[in-house]
Amino acid sequence: MEEILERLISNDYKKRVVFILNTLERRKNVTVQYLAKSLKVTRRTITNDLKTIQDEFSDTIEILTSYKGVSMFVLNHFKLFEKKKSYYMNEDLVKVTTSILTGELKQVIDWSWELHYCEKTVIQKMRKLKKICHQYGLNLKLSPVEFIGKEIRIRKLFIDLYIKSAYLEIEDYCPYKNEMEEITKIVLALCSDVSQSITKKILALTFIRFGKDKLYIQSRLLDWFRNNPLTNQLFVEFIQLDCFKTYSKEVIFEECCFIACMIHLHECYYTEIEKHNKGFAEYFGFSETVKHLVLDLKSVLGNRIQVDNEQLYSIVNCFLFQEKIKQELEIDFSYNDEESAILIDSINRRLYKEMNTVIKRNKAIQKNFLQKRCASSFTSDLLLFLYTNKACEVLSTVVVALKRGFLTDFALNEIIERYLHTRASIMYQEQLETIENPLDVDILVTNILPFPYQVGDKTKMFYLPEKADIDRTMDIVSDLLVTDFR
């Protein structure tokens, strides 16, 4: 699926620049013909664009051509990130969506003044935004310009635009930053499995959109979360905040339920999920589905299963718990399906295909979970969840040591935060400063070059590119995960 941020770019040249840069970051070599076909322009246009991009980004990148195609060498990752960020931040439709996010709604005539276009041109730009809205089951009103539709779907759009992207910081627009920081500490104390950055983004979105409209979370999901420790603690804190004094307890509870859903969807380890959500399968009536799926997994994985029957049941139960939340919210909050499928296919292609075949034959899964869900993405997410929880054969201790602010590409961020985090401990540079003894782990993956900290004698080092070489990153992930059939 094309990134929503790229789709908001209306200038044809800028759109080509961003696509070319992103493609060259993610792939080692591409042909001019591939770029031309993808962008539906001539090879001559691409050749001219490459020259212009090299001139514009001369202090940042070096574009190389060879018989293999076009490649890119990054001279300064930070400058490249900042230049790409300015492309996005200055885009007209990004300004419009940010205005809608913060509730600063404007008429078309006001946008024509601000963007320095005539009203007719502004309306033409809004048609592009309207097409994106339709993808989310939303409409676009022009007087004033705002999204029309279910609030939960509006939030899904903002999640894809602001939470999944490294270029737009949703925390910058949060009107209650101090309150957000305090609530973040409470969430992390109860759910340590979720990263601080993701937690802040979820809370920022909630604070910004708080009470804009009813979320219409289904009653049985609300009833379940009435006994959820995270929801209850959030509710106790929220009703004491002055900024929400005007809202009813029903509205506050629904918002707390939304936060809890989002947090639990980002948890990776079944022990953390199970800690707050025992009995979920029985409550929603899919216990038999769990049993059938466990039997299917045992038939495919065989002796590669590294946990006992009870643990495997719990792991599958927690995975389906997350799937049921997505279903009950009537929206899929999972990450990019295509990225997930590509990654898991690169890890273990044969096992992925075997599991996908079994999933498609499982009538209970088809009936209860795949009515509006792609089977291949369901399979890839399940297999990753099994790797996460060491249900399949795993490697030894893995640590990922990162610089802050450099791993900013969407796809690379997704792999590090979503996938490597599930199999490794992530540490940032400031944390390494506090460690006195050598970092004694089996495998260390890092983008800190040179690596100035002491490591164990037997530690194997893997170096990540500082910026978005997705092929190299996938190679590293493949090395870290056990592969029986490659």
XYZ file of C-alpha atoms in Angstrom:
486
model
C 0.000 0.000 0.000
C 1.407 3.418 -0.985
C 2.228 5.491 2.065
C -0.438 8.058 2.824
C 2.196 10.754 3.346
C 3.550 10.283 -0.161
C 0.038 10.361 -1.571
C -0.596 13.768 -0.028
C 2.114 15.336 -2.184
C 0.402 17.178 -5.009
C 3.415 18.584 -6.871
C 4.415 16.036 -9.533
C 8.143 16.737 -9.313
C 8.194 16.550 -5.500
C 6.227 13.321 -5.670
C 8.829 11.823 -8.009
C 11.702 13.051 -5.834
C 10.285 11.463 -2.685
C 9.516 8.192 -4.469
C 12.996 8.002 -6.014
C 14.745 8.793 -2.717
C 12.634 6.298 -0.767
C 13.181 3.607 -3.394
C 16.951 4.136 -3.496
C 17.066 4.019 0.302
C 15.165 0.741 0.466
C 16.761 -1.066 -2.472
C 20.418 -1.511 -3.339
C 19.984 -1.060 -7.088
C 17.062 -0.092 -9.299
C 16.847 0.465 -13.019
C 15.739 3.687 -14.656
C 13.089 1.644 -16.431
C 11.692 0.429 -13.085
C 11.450 4.012 -11.761
C 9.870 5.237 -14.990
C 7.306 2.436 -15.001
C 6.462 2.932 -11.316
C 5.955 6.676 -11.747
C 4.351 6.361 -15.208
C 6.790 8.775 -16.845
C 9.448 8.457 -19.535
C 12.992 7.248 -18.897
C 14.204 10.658 -20.030
C 12.166 12.311 -17.262
C 13.731 9.986 -14.670
C 17.234 10.660 -16.021
C 16.643 14.408 -15.739
C 15.149 13.987 -12.257
C 18.207 12.056 -11.068
C 20.485 14.878 -12.218
C 18.286 17.506 -10.543
C 18.076 15.495 -7.311
C 21.872 15.104 -7.265
C 22.278 18.876 -7.629
C 19.649 19.653 -4.996
C 21.005 17.106 -2.495
C 24.703 17.386 -3.399
C 25.794 17.826 0.239
C 23.647 14.905 1.354
C 23.752 12.049 -1.154
C 25.673 10.732 -4.128
C 23.688 9.014 -6.871
C 25.691 6.309 -8.631
C 24.974 4.538 -11.910
C 26.379 1.223 -13.097
C 25.429 -1.757 -15.241
C 23.312 -2.963 -12.287
C 21.252 0.227 -12.296
C 20.991 3.267 -10.053
C 22.129 3.280 -6.423
C 22.570 5.932 -3.753
C 25.296 6.588 -1.197
C 24.227 8.758 1.740
C 26.831 11.332 2.788
C 24.839 12.831 5.652
C 21.853 10.917 7.025
C 20.632 13.717 9.263
C 20.584 16.290 6.452
C 18.767 13.861 4.177
C 16.143 13.284 6.829
C 15.700 17.020 7.424
C 15.374 17.786 3.715
C 12.793 15.060 3.209
C 10.960 16.235 6.303
C 10.786 19.779 4.894
C 9.287 18.347 1.689
C 6.490 16.785 3.705
C 5.979 19.591 6.213
C 5.631 22.221 3.481
C 3.155 20.159 1.480
C -0.233 21.879 1.183
C -2.381 18.852 2.024
C -0.226 18.014 5.059
C -0.986 21.514 6.352
C -4.688 20.876 5.747
C -4.728 17.521 7.578
C -2.757 19.005 10.478
C -5.344 21.767 10.727
C -8.121 19.160 10.864
C -6.161 17.148 13.453
C -5.849 20.120 15.797
C -9.423 21.301 15.225
C -8.403 24.588 13.581
C -10.937 24.261 10.769
C -10.857 26.696 7.852
C -13.007 27.525 4.862
C -11.770 26.960 1.301
C -11.422 30.723 0.837
C -9.139 30.884 3.887
C -6.994 28.083 2.512
C -6.741 29.875 -0.820
C -5.301 32.899 0.995
C -2.924 30.811 3.117
C -1.693 28.578 0.297
C -1.612 31.400 -2.284
C -3.900 29.665 -4.774
C -7.244 30.542 -6.263
C -10.279 28.760 -4.808
C -10.604 26.546 -7.875
C -7.040 25.227 -7.440
C -7.605 24.598 -3.728
C -10.761 22.602 -4.495
C -8.777 20.529 -7.017
C -6.228 19.751 -4.297
C -9.024 18.771 -1.928
C -10.196 16.151 -4.431
C -6.927 14.275 -3.874
C -7.532 14.385 -0.111
C -11.117 13.251 -0.668
C -9.899 10.107 -2.479
C -7.708 9.250 0.501
C -10.673 9.817 2.822
C -12.777 7.318 0.872
C -10.136 4.648 1.533
C -10.912 5.060 5.253
C -14.684 5.167 4.822
C -14.696 8.944 5.329
C -15.863 11.964 3.388
C -14.433 15.465 3.109
C -16.542 18.525 3.840
C -15.406 21.826 2.344
C -17.291 24.319 4.493
C -15.232 24.259 6.642
C -12.679 21.701 5.463
C -12.918 18.667 7.756
C -13.293 14.884 7.756
C -16.808 13.475 8.034
C -17.411 9.960 9.301
C -16.827 7.697 12.280
C -14.324 9.117 14.753
C -12.574 5.743 15.014
C -11.895 5.838 11.254
C -10.691 9.429 11.440
C -8.219 8.321 14.095
C -7.080 5.447 11.892
C -6.177 7.985 9.199
C -4.235 10.064 11.723
C -2.488 6.920 13.014
C -1.273 6.105 9.503
C -0.240 9.703 8.867
C 1.293 10.788 12.176
C 2.079 7.691 14.243
C 3.529 5.477 11.517
C 5.530 8.282 9.942
C 8.839 9.495 11.348
C 8.530 12.829 9.566
C 5.463 14.211 11.354
C 5.610 14.461 15.149
C 2.089 14.253 16.556
C 3.380 15.083 20.055
C 4.140 18.611 18.825
C 0.406 19.273 18.503
C -0.647 17.883 21.886
C -2.232 20.713 23.939
C -1.524 19.008 27.278
C 2.122 17.922 27.125
C 2.681 17.781 30.903
C -0.399 15.627 31.406
C 0.695 13.405 28.516
C 4.107 12.867 30.130
C 2.548 11.866 33.459
C 0.061 9.460 31.879
C 2.908 7.944 29.831
C 4.688 6.967 33.056
C 1.523 5.285 34.349
C 1.007 3.321 31.128
C 4.623 2.149 31.003
C 4.473 1.064 34.645
C 1.577 -1.258 33.783
C 2.598 -2.208 30.232
C 6.380 -2.188 30.018
C 6.331 -4.112 26.737
C 5.293 -1.047 24.701
C 7.908 1.540 23.749
C 7.766 5.017 25.236
C 7.621 6.663 21.807
C 4.591 4.634 20.696
C 2.868 5.266 24.033
C 3.342 9.030 23.704
C 2.004 9.037 20.159
C -1.109 7.096 21.160
C -1.722 9.435 24.097
C -1.057 12.544 22.000
C -3.661 11.469 19.439
C -6.164 10.790 22.229
C -5.531 14.123 23.952
C -5.870 16.016 20.667
C -9.075 14.267 19.570
C -10.536 13.744 23.056
C -14.329 13.888 22.989
C -14.531 15.188 19.399
C -17.208 12.596 18.715
C -18.415 9.316 20.146
C -16.114 6.413 19.299
C -18.950 3.868 19.251
C -16.770 1.103 20.641
C -18.959 -1.998 20.789
C -20.616 -2.568 24.146
C -19.163 -6.031 24.741
C -15.634 -4.676 24.260
C -16.383 -1.807 26.649
C -17.786 -4.286 29.172
C -14.647 -6.397 28.945
C -12.375 -3.415 29.554
C -14.299 -2.390 32.670
C -12.200 -5.020 34.462
C -8.961 -4.154 32.692
C -6.288 -2.740 35.080
C -4.907 -0.308 32.490
C -8.340 1.087 31.604
C -9.302 1.472 35.248
C -6.043 3.217 36.177
C -6.358 5.552 33.195
C -9.943 6.355 34.158
C -8.923 7.229 37.726
C -6.237 9.583 36.396
C -8.335 11.163 33.627
C -11.312 12.127 35.787
C -8.921 14.108 37.973
C -7.476 16.148 35.099
C -8.829 19.690 34.875
C -8.668 19.635 31.072
C -11.347 16.917 30.948
C -13.659 18.137 33.718
C -16.381 19.093 31.228
C -16.679 15.571 29.794
C -18.999 12.903 31.138
C -17.646 9.760 32.774
C -18.984 7.740 29.837
C -16.906 9.763 27.353
C -13.801 9.567 29.544
C -14.158 5.815 29.979
C -14.556 5.273 26.233
C -11.384 7.273 25.574
C -9.540 5.231 28.221
C -10.787 2.072 26.527
C -9.433 3.324 23.190
C -6.008 3.940 24.737
C -6.010 0.483 26.343
C -6.947 -1.131 23.014
C -4.145 0.662 21.200
C -1.584 -0.156 23.887
C -2.527 -3.845 23.983
C -2.366 -3.988 20.180
C 1.264 -2.891 20.380
C 2.265 -5.398 23.054
C 4.556 -8.135 21.787
C 4.817 -10.690 24.585
C 1.959 -12.974 25.487
C 2.836 -12.903 29.199
C 2.227 -9.135 29.250
C -1.045 -9.405 27.335
C -2.275 -12.308 29.433
C -1.429 -10.477 32.660
C -4.324 -8.057 32.146
C -6.663 -10.064 29.923
C -7.226 -13.599 31.207
C -10.447 -15.249 30.022
C -10.808 -13.149 26.880
C -11.310 -16.130 24.538
C -14.060 -17.553 26.738
C -15.740 -14.148 27.002
C -15.837 -13.652 23.229
C -16.521 -17.296 22.455
C -13.517 -18.285 20.372
C -11.924 -20.865 22.702
C -12.578 -23.656 20.193
C -10.955 -21.561 17.462
C -7.827 -21.286 19.613
C -7.739 -25.072 20.052
C -8.126 -25.706 16.312
C -5.376 -23.221 15.462
C -3.036 -24.784 18.038
C -3.548 -28.195 16.411
C -2.816 -26.706 12.986
C 0.381 -25.089 14.244
C 1.564 -28.336 15.800
C 0.986 -30.153 12.517
C 3.079 -27.597 10.595
C 5.801 -26.753 13.125
C 6.269 -30.235 14.552
C 9.397 -30.529 16.697
C 10.321 -26.901 16.006
C 7.846 -25.865 18.714
C 9.840 -24.780 21.759
C 6.999 -24.421 24.295
C 4.594 -26.833 25.957
C 0.929 -27.185 24.970
C -0.294 -24.828 27.685
C 2.120 -22.071 26.654
C 1.318 -22.514 22.972
C -2.385 -22.238 23.776
C -1.734 -19.003 25.706
C 0.372 -17.549 22.893
C -2.279 -18.277 20.259
C -4.977 -17.011 22.613
C -3.176 -13.675 23.038
C -2.579 -13.312 19.309
C -6.279 -13.839 18.611
C -7.060 -11.405 21.438
C -5.283 -8.689 19.443
C -7.045 -9.772 16.268
C -10.417 -9.634 18.028
C -9.754 -6.079 19.236
C -9.121 -4.989 15.639
C -12.308 -6.737 14.607
C -14.412 -5.225 17.387
C -13.113 -1.743 16.588
C -14.099 -2.434 12.968
C -10.747 -1.178 11.817
C -7.380 -2.813 11.261
C -4.680 -1.090 13.287
C -1.965 -3.512 12.173
C 1.150 -2.413 10.366
C 1.654 -2.415 6.617
C 0.506 -5.857 5.413
C 2.867 -5.862 2.441
C 5.909 -5.063 4.600
C 4.963 -7.831 7.046
C 4.566 -10.385 4.279
C 7.863 -9.422 2.613
C 9.733 -9.635 5.896
C 8.366 -12.979 7.038
C 8.806 -14.408 3.554
C 12.479 -13.400 3.694
C 12.851 -15.117 7.076
C 11.375 -18.502 6.215
C 9.590 -18.745 2.889
C 8.598 -22.397 3.008
C 7.241 -22.286 6.556
C 5.279 -19.130 5.731
C 3.654 -20.798 2.716
C 2.825 -23.958 4.656
C 1.219 -21.969 7.460
C -0.685 -19.795 5.020
C -2.160 -22.906 3.383
C -3.258 -24.262 6.769
C -4.789 -20.916 7.797
C -6.844 -20.774 4.611
C -8.219 -24.264 5.316
C -9.125 -23.502 8.932
C -12.883 -22.861 8.767
C -13.076 -21.435 12.295
C -10.379 -18.854 11.516
C -12.002 -18.034 8.183
C -15.375 -17.497 9.831
C -14.280 -15.623 12.961
C -11.226 -13.631 11.868
C -10.754 -13.456 8.103
C -14.044 -11.976 6.902
C -12.330 -8.600 6.393
C -8.708 -9.637 6.871
C -6.143 -10.818 4.323
C -5.064 -14.415 5.059
C -1.430 -13.802 4.078
C -1.025 -10.826 6.429
C -2.780 -12.779 9.209
C -0.278 -15.614 8.685
C 2.768 -13.336 8.651
C 1.630 -11.561 11.821
C 0.991 -14.910 13.527
C 4.396 -16.291 12.574
C 6.108 -13.139 13.818
C 4.157 -13.393 17.071
C 5.363 -16.990 17.464
C 8.969 -15.906 16.899
C 8.441 -13.051 19.333
C 7.346 -15.359 22.101
C 9.983 -18.000 21.359
C 7.399 -20.588 20.419
C 9.649 -21.489 17.484
C 13.382 -22.135 17.653
C 15.181 -18.938 18.611
C 18.677 -17.632 18.884
C 20.552 -16.445 21.927
C 20.593 -13.012 23.563
C 20.214 -10.203 21.030
C 20.585 -6.475 21.721
C 19.903 -3.680 19.220
C 21.848 -0.514 20.088
C 20.639 2.596 18.254
C 21.370 6.253 17.831
C 18.292 8.372 18.389
C 16.947 10.345 15.458
C 18.656 8.461 12.640
C 16.476 5.418 11.950
C 13.738 7.559 10.549
C 12.586 5.848 7.387
C 9.096 4.370 7.772
C 9.945 0.868 6.636
C 13.164 0.648 8.647
C 11.463 2.065 11.730
C 8.751 -0.535 11.310
C 11.197 -3.415 11.199
C 13.256 -2.199 14.156
C 10.348 -1.259 16.403
C 7.908 -3.949 15.329
C 10.041 -6.950 14.459
C 13.547 -6.751 15.873
C 12.104 -5.459 19.136
C 10.052 -8.600 19.387
C 13.179 -10.727 19.303
C 15.696 -8.388 20.902
C 16.227 -5.782 23.577
C 16.474 -2.280 22.128
C 18.866 0.138 23.833
C 19.561 3.746 22.904
C 22.922 5.457 23.104
C 22.173 7.352 26.307
C 21.398 4.049 28.034
C 24.737 2.613 26.948
C 26.492 5.551 28.620
C 25.294 4.315 32.019
C 26.595 0.739 31.651
C 29.888 0.170 33.482
C 30.601 -3.460 32.547
C 31.068 -4.829 29.012
C 27.829 -5.564 27.158
C 27.968 -9.352 27.367
C 25.420 -10.557 24.799
C 25.548 -13.130 22.018
C 24.583 -10.763 19.203
C 24.746 -6.971 19.014
C 23.049 -5.107 16.156
C 23.883 -1.412 15.980
C 23.947 1.693 13.796
C 26.474 3.412 16.106
C 29.670 3.667 14.069
C 32.284 3.355 15.391
C 30.922 1.475 18.426
C 32.845 2.972 21.401
C 31.455 0.726 24.152
C 32.909 -2.502 25.507
C 31.306 -5.807 24.539
C 31.854 -9.426 25.547
C 34.649 -11.466 23.962
C 32.183 -13.747 22.166
C 29.725 -11.041 21.084
C 28.991 -11.070 17.352
C 28.512 -7.611 15.842
C 26.079 -6.727 13.041
C 26.046 -3.186 11.664
C 22.840 -1.545 10.472
C 22.853 1.244 7.912
C 22.000 4.510 9.635
C 19.303 5.107 7.076
C 16.790 2.877 5.367
C 18.662 0.183 3.493
C 15.775 -2.236 3.787
C 17.491 -5.076 1.932
C 20.452 -4.971 4.300
C 18.150 -4.798 7.317
C 16.138 -7.773 6.121
C 19.389 -9.683 5.592
C 20.300 -9.010 9.214
C 16.858 -10.023 10.448
C 17.127 -13.234 8.440
C 20.480 -13.963 10.084
C 19.023 -13.398 13.536
C 16.046 -15.691 13.094
C 16.422 -19.423 12.686
C 15.845 -20.625 9.142
C 15.405 -24.342 8.521
C 14.330 -24.349 4.898
C 16.280 -21.639 3.090
